[in-house]
mmCIF file with all atom_site columns, C-alpha atoms and ligand atoms in Angstrom:
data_model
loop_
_atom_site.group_PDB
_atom_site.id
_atom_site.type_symbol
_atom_site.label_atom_id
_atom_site.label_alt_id
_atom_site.label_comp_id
_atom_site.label_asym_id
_atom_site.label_entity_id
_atom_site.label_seq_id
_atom_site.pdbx_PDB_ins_code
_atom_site.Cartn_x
_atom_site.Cartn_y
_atom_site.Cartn_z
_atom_site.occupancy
_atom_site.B_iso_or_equiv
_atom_site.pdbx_formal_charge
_atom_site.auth_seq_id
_atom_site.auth_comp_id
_atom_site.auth_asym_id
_atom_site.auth_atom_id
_atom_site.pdbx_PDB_model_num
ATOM   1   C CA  . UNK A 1 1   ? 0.000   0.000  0.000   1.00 35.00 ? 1   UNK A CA  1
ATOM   2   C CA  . UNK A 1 2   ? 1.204   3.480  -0.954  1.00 37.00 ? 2   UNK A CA  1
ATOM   3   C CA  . UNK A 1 3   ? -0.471  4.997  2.515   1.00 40.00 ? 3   UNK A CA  1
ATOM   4   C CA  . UNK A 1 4   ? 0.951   6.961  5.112   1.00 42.00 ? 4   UNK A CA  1
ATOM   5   C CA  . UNK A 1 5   ? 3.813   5.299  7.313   1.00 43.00 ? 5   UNK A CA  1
ATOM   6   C CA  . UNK A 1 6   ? 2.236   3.949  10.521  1.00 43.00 ? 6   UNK A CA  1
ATOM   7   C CA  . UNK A 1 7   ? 4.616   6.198  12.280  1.00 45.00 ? 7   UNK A CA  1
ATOM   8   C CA  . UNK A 1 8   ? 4.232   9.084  10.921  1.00 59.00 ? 8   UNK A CA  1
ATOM   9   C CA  . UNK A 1 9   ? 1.606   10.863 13.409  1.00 74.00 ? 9   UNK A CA  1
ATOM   10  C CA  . UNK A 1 10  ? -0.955  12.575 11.787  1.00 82.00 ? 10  UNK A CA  1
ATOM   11  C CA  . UNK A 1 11  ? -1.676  16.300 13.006  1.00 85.00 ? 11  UNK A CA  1
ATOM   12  C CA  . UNK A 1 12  ? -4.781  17.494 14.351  1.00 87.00 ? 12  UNK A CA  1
ATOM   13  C CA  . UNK A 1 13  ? -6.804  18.322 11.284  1.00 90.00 ? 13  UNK A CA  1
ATOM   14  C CA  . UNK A 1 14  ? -5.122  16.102 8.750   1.00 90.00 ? 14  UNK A CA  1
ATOM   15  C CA  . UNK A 1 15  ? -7.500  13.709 6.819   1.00 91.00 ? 15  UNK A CA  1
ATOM   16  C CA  . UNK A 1 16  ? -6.808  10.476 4.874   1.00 90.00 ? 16  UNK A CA  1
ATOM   17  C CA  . UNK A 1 17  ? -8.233  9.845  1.898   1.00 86.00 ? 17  UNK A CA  1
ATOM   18  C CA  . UNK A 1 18  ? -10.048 5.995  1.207   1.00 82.00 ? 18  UNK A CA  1
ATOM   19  C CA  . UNK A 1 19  ? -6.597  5.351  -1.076  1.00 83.00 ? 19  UNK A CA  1
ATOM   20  C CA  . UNK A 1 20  ? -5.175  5.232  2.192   1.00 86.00 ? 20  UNK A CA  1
ATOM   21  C CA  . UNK A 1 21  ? -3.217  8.722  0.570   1.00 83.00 ? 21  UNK A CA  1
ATOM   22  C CA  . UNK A 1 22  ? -3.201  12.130 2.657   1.00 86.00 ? 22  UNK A CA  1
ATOM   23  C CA  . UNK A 1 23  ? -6.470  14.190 1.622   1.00 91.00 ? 23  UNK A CA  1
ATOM   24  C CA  . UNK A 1 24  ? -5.672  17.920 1.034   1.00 89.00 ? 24  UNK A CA  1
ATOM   25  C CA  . UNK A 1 25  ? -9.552  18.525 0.102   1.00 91.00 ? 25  UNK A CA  1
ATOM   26  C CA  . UNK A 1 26  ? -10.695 16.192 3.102   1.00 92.00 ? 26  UNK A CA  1
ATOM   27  C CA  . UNK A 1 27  ? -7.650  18.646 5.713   1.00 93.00 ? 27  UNK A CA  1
ATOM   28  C CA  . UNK A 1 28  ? -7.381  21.695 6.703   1.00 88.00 ? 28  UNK A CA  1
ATOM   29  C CA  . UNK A 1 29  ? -4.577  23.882 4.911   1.00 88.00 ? 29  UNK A CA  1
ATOM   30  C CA  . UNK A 1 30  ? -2.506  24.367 8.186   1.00 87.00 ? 30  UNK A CA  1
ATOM   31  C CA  . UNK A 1 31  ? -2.823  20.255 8.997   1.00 88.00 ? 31  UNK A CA  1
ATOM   32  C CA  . UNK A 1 32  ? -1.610  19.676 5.912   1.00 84.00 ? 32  UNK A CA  1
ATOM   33  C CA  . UNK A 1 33  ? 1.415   21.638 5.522   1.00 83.00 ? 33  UNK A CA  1
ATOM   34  C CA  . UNK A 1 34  ? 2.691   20.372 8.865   1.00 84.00 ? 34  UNK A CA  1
ATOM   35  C CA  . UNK A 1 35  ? 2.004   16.463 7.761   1.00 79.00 ? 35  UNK A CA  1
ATOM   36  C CA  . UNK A 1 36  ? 3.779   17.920 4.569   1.00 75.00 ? 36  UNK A CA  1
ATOM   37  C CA  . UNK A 1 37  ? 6.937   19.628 6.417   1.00 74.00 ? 37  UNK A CA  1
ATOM   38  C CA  . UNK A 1 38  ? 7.126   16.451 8.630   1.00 70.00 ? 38  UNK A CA  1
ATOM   39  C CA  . UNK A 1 39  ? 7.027   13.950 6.231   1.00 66.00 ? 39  UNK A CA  1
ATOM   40  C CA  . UNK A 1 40  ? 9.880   15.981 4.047   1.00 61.00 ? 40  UNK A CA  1
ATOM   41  C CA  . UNK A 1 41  ? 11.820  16.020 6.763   1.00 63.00 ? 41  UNK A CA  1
ATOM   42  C CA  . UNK A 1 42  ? 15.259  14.544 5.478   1.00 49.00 ? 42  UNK A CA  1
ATOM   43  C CA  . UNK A 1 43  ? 13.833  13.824 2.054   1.00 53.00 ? 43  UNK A CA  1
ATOM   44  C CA  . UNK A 1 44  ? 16.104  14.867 -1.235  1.00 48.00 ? 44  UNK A CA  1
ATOM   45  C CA  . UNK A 1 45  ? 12.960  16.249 -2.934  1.00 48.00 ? 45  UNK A CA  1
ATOM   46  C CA  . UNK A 1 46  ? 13.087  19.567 -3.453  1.00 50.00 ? 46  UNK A CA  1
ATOM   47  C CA  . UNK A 1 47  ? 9.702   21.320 -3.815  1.00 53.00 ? 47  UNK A CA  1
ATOM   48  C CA  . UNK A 1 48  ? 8.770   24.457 -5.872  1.00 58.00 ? 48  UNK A CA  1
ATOM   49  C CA  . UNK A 1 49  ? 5.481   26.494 -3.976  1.00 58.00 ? 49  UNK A CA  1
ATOM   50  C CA  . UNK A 1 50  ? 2.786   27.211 -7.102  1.00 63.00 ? 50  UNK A CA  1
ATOM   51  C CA  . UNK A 1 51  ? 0.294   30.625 -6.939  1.00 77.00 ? 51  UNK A CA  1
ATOM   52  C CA  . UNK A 1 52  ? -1.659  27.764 -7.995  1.00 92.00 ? 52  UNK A CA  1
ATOM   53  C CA  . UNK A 1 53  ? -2.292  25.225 -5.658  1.00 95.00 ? 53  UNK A CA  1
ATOM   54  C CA  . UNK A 1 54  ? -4.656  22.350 -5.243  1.00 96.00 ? 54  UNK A CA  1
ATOM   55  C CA  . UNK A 1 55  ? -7.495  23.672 -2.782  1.00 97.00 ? 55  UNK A CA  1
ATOM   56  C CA  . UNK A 1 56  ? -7.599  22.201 0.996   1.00 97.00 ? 56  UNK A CA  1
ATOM   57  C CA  . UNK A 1 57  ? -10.905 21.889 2.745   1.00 98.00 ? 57  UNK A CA  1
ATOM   58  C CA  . UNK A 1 58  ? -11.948 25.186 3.654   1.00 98.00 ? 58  UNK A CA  1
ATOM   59  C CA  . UNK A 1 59  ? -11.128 26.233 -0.139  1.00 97.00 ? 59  UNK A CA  1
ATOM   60  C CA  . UNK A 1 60  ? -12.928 23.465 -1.643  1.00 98.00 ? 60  UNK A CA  1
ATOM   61  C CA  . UNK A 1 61  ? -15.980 24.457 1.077   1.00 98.00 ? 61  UNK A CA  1
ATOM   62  C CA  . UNK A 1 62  ? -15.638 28.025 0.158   1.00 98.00 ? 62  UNK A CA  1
ATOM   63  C CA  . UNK A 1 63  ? -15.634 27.560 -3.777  1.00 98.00 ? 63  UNK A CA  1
ATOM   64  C CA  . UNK A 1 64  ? -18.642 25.029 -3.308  1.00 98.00 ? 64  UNK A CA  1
ATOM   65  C CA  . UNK A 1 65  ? -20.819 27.038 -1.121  1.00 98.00 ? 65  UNK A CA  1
ATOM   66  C CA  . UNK A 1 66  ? -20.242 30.066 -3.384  1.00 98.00 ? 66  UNK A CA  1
ATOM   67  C CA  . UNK A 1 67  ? -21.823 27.495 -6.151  1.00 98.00 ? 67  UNK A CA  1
ATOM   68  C CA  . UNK A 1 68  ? -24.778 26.154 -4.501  1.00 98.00 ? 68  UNK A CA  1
ATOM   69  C CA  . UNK A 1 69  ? -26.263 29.169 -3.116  1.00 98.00 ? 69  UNK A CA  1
ATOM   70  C CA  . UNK A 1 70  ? -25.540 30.841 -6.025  1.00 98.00 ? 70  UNK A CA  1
ATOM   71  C CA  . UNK A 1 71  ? -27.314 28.505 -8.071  1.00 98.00 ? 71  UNK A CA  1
ATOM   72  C CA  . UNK A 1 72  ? -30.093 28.691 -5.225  1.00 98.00 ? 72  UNK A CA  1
ATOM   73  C CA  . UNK A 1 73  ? -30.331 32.171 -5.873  1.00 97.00 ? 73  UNK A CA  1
ATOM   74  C CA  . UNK A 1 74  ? -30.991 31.975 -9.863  1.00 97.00 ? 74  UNK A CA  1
ATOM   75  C CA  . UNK A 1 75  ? -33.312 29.229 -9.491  1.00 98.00 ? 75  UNK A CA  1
ATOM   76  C CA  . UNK A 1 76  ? -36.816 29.901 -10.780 1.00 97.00 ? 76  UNK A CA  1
ATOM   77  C CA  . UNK A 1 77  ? -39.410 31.099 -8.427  1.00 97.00 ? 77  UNK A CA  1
ATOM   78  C CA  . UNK A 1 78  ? -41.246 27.927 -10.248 1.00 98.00 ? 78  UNK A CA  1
ATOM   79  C CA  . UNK A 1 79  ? -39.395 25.909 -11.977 1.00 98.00 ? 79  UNK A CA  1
ATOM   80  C CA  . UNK A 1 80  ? -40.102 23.627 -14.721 1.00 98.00 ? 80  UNK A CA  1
ATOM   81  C CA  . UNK A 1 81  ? -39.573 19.609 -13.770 1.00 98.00 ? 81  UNK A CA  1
ATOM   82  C CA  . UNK A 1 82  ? -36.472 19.044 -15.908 1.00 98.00 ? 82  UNK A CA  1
ATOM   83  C CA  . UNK A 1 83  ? -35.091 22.086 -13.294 1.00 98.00 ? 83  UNK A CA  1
ATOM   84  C CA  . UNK A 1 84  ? -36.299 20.623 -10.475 1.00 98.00 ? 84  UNK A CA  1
ATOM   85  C CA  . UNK A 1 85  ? -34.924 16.898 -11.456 1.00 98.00 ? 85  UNK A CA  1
ATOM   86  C CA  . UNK A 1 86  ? -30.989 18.462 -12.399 1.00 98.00 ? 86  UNK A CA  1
ATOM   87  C CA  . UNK A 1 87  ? -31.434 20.077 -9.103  1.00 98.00 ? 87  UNK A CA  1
ATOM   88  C CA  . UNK A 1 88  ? -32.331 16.647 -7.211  1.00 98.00 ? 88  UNK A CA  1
ATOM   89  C CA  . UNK A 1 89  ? -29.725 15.392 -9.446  1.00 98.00 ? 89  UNK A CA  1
ATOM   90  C CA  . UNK A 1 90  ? -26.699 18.000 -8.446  1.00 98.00 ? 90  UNK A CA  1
ATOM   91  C CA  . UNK A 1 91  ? -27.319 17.553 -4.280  1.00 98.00 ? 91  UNK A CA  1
ATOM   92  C CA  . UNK A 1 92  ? -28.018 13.680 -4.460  1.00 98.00 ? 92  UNK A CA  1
ATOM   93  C CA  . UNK A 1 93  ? -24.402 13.766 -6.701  1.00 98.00 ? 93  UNK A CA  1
ATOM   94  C CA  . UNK A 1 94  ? -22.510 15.640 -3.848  1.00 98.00 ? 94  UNK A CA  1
ATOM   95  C CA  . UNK A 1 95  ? -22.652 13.078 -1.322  1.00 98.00 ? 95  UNK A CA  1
ATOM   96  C CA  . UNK A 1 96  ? -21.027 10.696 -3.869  1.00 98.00 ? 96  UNK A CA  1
ATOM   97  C CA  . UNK A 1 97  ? -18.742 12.780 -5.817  1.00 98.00 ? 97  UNK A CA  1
ATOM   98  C CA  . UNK A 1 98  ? -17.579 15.325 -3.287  1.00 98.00 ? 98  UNK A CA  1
ATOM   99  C CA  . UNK A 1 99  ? -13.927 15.389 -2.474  1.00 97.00 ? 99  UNK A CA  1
ATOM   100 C CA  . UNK A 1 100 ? -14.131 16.164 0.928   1.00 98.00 ? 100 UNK A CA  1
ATOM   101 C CA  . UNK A 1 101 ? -14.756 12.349 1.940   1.00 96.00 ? 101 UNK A CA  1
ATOM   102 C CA  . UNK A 1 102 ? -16.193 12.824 5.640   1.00 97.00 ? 102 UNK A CA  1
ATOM   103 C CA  . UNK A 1 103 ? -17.586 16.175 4.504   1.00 98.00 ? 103 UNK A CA  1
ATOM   104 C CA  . UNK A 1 104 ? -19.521 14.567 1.985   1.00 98.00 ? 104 UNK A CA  1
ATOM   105 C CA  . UNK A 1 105 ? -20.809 11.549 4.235   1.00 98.00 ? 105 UNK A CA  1
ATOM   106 C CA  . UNK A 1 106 ? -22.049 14.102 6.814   1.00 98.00 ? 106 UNK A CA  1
ATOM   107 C CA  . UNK A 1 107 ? -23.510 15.992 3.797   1.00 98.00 ? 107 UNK A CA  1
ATOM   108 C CA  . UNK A 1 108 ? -25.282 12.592 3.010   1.00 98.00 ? 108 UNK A CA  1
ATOM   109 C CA  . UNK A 1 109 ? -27.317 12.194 5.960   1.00 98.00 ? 109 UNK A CA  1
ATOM   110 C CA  . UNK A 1 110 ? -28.325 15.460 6.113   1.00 98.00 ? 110 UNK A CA  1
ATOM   111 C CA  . UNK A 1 111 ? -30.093 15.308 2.815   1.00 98.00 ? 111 UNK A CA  1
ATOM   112 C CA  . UNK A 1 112 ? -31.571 12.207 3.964   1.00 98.00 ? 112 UNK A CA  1
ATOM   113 C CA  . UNK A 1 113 ? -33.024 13.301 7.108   1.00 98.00 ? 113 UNK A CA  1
ATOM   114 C CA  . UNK A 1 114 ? -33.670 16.968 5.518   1.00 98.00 ? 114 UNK A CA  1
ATOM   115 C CA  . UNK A 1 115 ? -35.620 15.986 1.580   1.00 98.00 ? 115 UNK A CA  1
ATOM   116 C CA  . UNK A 1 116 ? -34.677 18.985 -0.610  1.00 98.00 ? 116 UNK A CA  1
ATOM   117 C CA  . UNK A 1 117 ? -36.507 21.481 -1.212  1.00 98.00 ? 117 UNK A CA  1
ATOM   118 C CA  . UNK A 1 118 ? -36.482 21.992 -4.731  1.00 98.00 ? 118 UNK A CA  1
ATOM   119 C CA  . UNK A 1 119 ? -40.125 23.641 -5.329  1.00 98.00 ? 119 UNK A CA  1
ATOM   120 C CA  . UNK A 1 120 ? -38.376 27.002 -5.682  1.00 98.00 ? 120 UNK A CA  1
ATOM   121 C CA  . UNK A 1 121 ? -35.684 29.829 -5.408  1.00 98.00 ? 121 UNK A CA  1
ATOM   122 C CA  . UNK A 1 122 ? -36.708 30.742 -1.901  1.00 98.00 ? 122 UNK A CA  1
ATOM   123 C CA  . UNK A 1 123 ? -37.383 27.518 -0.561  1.00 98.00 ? 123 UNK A CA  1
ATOM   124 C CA  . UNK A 1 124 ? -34.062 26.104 -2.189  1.00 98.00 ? 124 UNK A CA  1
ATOM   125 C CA  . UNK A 1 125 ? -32.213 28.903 -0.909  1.00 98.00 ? 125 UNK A CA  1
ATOM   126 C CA  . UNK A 1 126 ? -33.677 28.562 2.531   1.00 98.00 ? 126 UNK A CA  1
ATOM   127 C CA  . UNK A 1 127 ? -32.480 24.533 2.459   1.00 99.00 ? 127 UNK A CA  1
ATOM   128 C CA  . UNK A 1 128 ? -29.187 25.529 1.224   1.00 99.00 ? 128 UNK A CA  1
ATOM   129 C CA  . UNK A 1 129 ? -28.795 27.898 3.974   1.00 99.00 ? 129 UNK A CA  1
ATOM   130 C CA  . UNK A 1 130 ? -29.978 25.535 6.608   1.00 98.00 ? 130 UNK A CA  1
ATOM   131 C CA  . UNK A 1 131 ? -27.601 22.938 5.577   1.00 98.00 ? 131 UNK A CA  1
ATOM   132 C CA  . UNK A 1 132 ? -24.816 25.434 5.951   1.00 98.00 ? 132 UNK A CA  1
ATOM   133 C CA  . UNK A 1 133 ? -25.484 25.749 9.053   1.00 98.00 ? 133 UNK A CA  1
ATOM   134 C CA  . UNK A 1 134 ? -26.055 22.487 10.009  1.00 98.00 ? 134 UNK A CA  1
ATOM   135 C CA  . UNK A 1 135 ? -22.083 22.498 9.434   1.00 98.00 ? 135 UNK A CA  1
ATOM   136 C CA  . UNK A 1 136 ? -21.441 26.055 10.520  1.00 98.00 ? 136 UNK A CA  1
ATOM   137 C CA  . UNK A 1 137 ? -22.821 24.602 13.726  1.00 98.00 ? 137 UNK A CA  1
ATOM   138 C CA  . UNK A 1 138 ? -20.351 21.287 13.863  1.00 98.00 ? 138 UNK A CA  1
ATOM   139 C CA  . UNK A 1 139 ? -17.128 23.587 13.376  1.00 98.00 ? 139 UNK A CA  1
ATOM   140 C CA  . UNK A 1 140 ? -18.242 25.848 15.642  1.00 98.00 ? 140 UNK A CA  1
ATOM   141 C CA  . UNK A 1 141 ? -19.063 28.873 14.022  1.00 98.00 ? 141 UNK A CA  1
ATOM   142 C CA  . UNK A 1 142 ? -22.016 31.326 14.405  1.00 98.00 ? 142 UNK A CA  1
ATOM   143 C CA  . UNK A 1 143 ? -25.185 30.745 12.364  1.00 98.00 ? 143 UNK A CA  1
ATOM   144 C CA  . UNK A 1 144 ? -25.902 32.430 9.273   1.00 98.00 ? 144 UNK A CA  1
ATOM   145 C CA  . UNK A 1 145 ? -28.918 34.396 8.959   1.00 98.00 ? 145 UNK A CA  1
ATOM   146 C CA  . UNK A 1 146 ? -31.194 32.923 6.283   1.00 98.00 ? 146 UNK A CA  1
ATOM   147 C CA  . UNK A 1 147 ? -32.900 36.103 6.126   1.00 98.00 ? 147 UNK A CA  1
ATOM   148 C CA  . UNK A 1 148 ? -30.461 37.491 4.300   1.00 98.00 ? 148 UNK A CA  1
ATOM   149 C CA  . UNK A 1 149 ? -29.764 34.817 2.179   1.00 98.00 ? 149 UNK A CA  1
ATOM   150 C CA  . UNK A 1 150 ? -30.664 37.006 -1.101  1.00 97.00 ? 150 UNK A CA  1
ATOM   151 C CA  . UNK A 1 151 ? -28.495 40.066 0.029   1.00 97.00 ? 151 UNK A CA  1
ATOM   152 C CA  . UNK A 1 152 ? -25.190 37.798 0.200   1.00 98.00 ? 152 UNK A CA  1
ATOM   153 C CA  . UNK A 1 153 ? -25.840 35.635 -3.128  1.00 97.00 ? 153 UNK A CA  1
ATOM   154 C CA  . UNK A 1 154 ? -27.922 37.822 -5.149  1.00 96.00 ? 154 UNK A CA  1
ATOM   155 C CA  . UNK A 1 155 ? -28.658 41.136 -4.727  1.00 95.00 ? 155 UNK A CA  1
ATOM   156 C CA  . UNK A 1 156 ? -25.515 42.389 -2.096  1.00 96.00 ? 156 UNK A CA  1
ATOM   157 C CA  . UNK A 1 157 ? -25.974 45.253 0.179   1.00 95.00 ? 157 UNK A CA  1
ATOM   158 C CA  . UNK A 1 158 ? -28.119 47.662 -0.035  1.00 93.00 ? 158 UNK A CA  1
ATOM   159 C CA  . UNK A 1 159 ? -25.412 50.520 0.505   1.00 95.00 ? 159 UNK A CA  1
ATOM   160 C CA  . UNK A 1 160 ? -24.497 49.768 -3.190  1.00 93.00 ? 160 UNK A CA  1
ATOM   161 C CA  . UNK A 1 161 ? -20.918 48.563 -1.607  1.00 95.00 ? 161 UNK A CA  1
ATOM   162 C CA  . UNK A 1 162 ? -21.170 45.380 -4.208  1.00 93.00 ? 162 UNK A CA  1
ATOM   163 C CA  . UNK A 1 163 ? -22.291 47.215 -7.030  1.00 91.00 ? 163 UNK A CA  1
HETATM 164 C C1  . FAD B 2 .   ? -21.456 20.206 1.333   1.00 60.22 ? 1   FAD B C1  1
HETATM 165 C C2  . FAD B 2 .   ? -20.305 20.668 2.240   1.00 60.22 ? 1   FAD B C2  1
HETATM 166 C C3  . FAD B 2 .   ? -20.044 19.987 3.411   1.00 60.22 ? 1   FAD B C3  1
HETATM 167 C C4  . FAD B 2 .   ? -18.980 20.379 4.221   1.00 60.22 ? 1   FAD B C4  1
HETATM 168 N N1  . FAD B 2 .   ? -18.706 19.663 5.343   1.00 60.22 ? 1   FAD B N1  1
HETATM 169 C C5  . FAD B 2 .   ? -17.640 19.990 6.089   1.00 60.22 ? 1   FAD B C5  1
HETATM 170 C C6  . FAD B 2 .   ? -17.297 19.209 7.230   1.00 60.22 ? 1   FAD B C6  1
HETATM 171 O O1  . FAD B 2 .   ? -17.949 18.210 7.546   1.00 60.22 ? 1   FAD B O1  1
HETATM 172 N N2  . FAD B 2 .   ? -16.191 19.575 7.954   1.00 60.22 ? 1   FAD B N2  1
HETATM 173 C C7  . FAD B 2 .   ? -15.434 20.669 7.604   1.00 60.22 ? 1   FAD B C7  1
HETATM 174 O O2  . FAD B 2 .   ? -14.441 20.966 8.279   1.00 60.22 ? 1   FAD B O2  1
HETATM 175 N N3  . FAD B 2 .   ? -15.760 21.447 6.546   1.00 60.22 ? 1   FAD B N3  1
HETATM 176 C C8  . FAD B 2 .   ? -16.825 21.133 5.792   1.00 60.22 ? 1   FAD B C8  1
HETATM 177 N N4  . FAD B 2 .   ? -17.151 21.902 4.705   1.00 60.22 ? 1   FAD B N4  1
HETATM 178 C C9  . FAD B 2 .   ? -16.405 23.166 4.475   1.00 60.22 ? 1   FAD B C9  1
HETATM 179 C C10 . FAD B 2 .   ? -16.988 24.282 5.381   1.00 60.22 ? 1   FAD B C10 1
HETATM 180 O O3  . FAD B 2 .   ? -18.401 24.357 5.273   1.00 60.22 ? 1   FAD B O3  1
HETATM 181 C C11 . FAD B 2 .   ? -16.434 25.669 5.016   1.00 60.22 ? 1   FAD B C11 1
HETATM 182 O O4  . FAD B 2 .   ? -16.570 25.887 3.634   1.00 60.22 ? 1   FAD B O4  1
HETATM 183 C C12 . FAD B 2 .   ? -14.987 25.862 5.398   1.00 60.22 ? 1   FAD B C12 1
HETATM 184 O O5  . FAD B 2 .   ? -14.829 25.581 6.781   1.00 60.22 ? 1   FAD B O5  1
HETATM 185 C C13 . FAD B 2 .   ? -14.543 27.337 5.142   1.00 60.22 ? 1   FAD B C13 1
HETATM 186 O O6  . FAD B 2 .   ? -15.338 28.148 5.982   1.00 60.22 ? 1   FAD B O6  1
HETATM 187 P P1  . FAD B 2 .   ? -15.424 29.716 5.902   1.00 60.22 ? 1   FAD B P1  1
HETATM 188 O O7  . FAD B 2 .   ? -15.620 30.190 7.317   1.00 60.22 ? 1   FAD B O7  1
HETATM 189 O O8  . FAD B 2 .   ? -14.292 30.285 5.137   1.00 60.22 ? 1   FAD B O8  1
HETATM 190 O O9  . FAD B 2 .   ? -16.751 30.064 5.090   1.00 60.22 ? 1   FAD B O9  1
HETATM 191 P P2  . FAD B 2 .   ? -17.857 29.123 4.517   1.00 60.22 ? 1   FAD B P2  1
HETATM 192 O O10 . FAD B 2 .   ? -18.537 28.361 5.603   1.00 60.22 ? 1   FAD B O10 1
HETATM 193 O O11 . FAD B 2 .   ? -17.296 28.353 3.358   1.00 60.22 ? 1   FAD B O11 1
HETATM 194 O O12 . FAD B 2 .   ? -18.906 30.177 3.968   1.00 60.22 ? 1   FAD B O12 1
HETATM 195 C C14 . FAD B 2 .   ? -18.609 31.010 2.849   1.00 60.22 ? 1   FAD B C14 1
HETATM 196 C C15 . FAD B 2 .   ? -19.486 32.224 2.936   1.00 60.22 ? 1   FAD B C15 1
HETATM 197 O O13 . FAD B 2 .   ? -20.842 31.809 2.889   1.00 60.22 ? 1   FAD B O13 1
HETATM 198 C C16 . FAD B 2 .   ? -21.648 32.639 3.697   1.00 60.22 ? 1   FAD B C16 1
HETATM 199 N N5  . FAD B 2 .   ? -22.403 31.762 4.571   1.00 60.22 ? 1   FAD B N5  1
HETATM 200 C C17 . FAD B 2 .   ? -22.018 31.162 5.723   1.00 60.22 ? 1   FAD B C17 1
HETATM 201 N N6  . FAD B 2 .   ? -22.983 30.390 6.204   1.00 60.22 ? 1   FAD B N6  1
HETATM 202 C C18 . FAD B 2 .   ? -24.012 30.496 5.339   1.00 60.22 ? 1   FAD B C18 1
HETATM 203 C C19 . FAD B 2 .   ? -25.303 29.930 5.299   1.00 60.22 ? 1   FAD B C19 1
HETATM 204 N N7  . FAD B 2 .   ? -25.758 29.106 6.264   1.00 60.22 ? 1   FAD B N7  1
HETATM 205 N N8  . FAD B 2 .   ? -26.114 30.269 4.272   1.00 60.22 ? 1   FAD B N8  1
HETATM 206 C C20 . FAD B 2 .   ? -25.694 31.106 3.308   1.00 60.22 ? 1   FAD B C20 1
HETATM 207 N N9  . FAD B 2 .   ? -24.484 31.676 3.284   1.00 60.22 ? 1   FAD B N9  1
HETATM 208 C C21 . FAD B 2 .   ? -23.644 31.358 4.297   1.00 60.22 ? 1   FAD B C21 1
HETATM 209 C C22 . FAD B 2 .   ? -20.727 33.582 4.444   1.00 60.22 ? 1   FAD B C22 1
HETATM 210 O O14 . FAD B 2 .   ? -20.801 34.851 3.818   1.00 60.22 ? 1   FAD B O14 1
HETATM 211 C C23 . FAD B 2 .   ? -19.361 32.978 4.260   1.00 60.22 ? 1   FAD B C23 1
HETATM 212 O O15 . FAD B 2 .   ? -18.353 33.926 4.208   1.00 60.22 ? 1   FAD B O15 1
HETATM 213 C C24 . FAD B 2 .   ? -18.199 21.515 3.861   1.00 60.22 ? 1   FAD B C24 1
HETATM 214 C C25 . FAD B 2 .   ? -18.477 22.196 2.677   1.00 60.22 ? 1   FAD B C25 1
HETATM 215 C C26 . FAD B 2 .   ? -19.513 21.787 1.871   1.00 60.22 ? 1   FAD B C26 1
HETATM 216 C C27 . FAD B 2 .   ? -19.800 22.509 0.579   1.00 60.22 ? 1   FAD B C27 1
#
């Protein structure tokens, strides 16, 4: 197996991936670069830092959220059911397909015990939002408030600051 060294301790925050390979989208950016600077240590290899890096879990979380409640906020107030069935399709797809591996699985059984809303934008948005916080809640952070759900993914502030 191509995994991790059994003694190579894993910092707080650092996630394997089900290849048994270190998960940069399943860890946090800090985690990672410590498992990364540990596991160099005395290696030949000499690494060259990229603008572009792959994303860690909070930039992958970021870039994702930014899509869903996005699309949540350009849904149709009544959408036809070809829109409502690629919008079933998309959040029943994350679950499976989303890099994050424990993210995802939490993701899962949220949807399950929460069925999505998918009658329209407000209702949509208003799941989205709720699921958010479902994980806002697990890392600890404040809640969001769905109220102003349109104001940060549609219309920004009314002080014309986004426009
Ligand atoms: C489906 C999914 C599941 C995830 N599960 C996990 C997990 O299990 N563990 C983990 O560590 N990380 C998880 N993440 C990543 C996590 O949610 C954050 O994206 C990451 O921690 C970065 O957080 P942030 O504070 O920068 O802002 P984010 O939480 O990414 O939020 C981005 C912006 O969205 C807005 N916002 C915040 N909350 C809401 C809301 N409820 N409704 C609408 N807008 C909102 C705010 O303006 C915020 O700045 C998950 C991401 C996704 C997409």
């Amino acid at each position: 197996m191509g995994g991790t060294p059994e003694s190579t301790k894993l910092p707080p925050g650092m996630v394997m991936g089900p290849d048994g390979k270190p998960c940069k989208a399943c860890s946090s950016g800090a985690a990672f670069r410590t498992w990364g600077k540990t596991a160099l240590a005395g290696a030949t290899a000499v690494t060259k830092k990229s603008q572009q890096c792959p994303p860690d879990k909070d930039q992958l979380g970021r870039a994702t959220w930014t899509f869903l409640h996005t699309a949540a906020a350009y849904y149709p107030a009544q959408p036809t059911p070809a829109q409502r069935s690629h919008m079933l399709a998309l959040i029943h797809a994350l679950p499976a397909l989303y890099p994050c591996n424990h993210c995802a699985e939490d993701f899962g059984e949220s949807v399950a015990q929460h069925p999505p809303d998918v009658s329209g934008r407000a209702g949509l948005s208003r799941w989205f939002c709720e699921r958010h916080n479902e994980v806002n809640e697990k890392l600890g952070k404040a809640p969001f408030d769905c109220a102003k759900t349109d104001e940060r993914w549609k219309d920004g502030p009314q002080d014309g600051s986004c426009d």
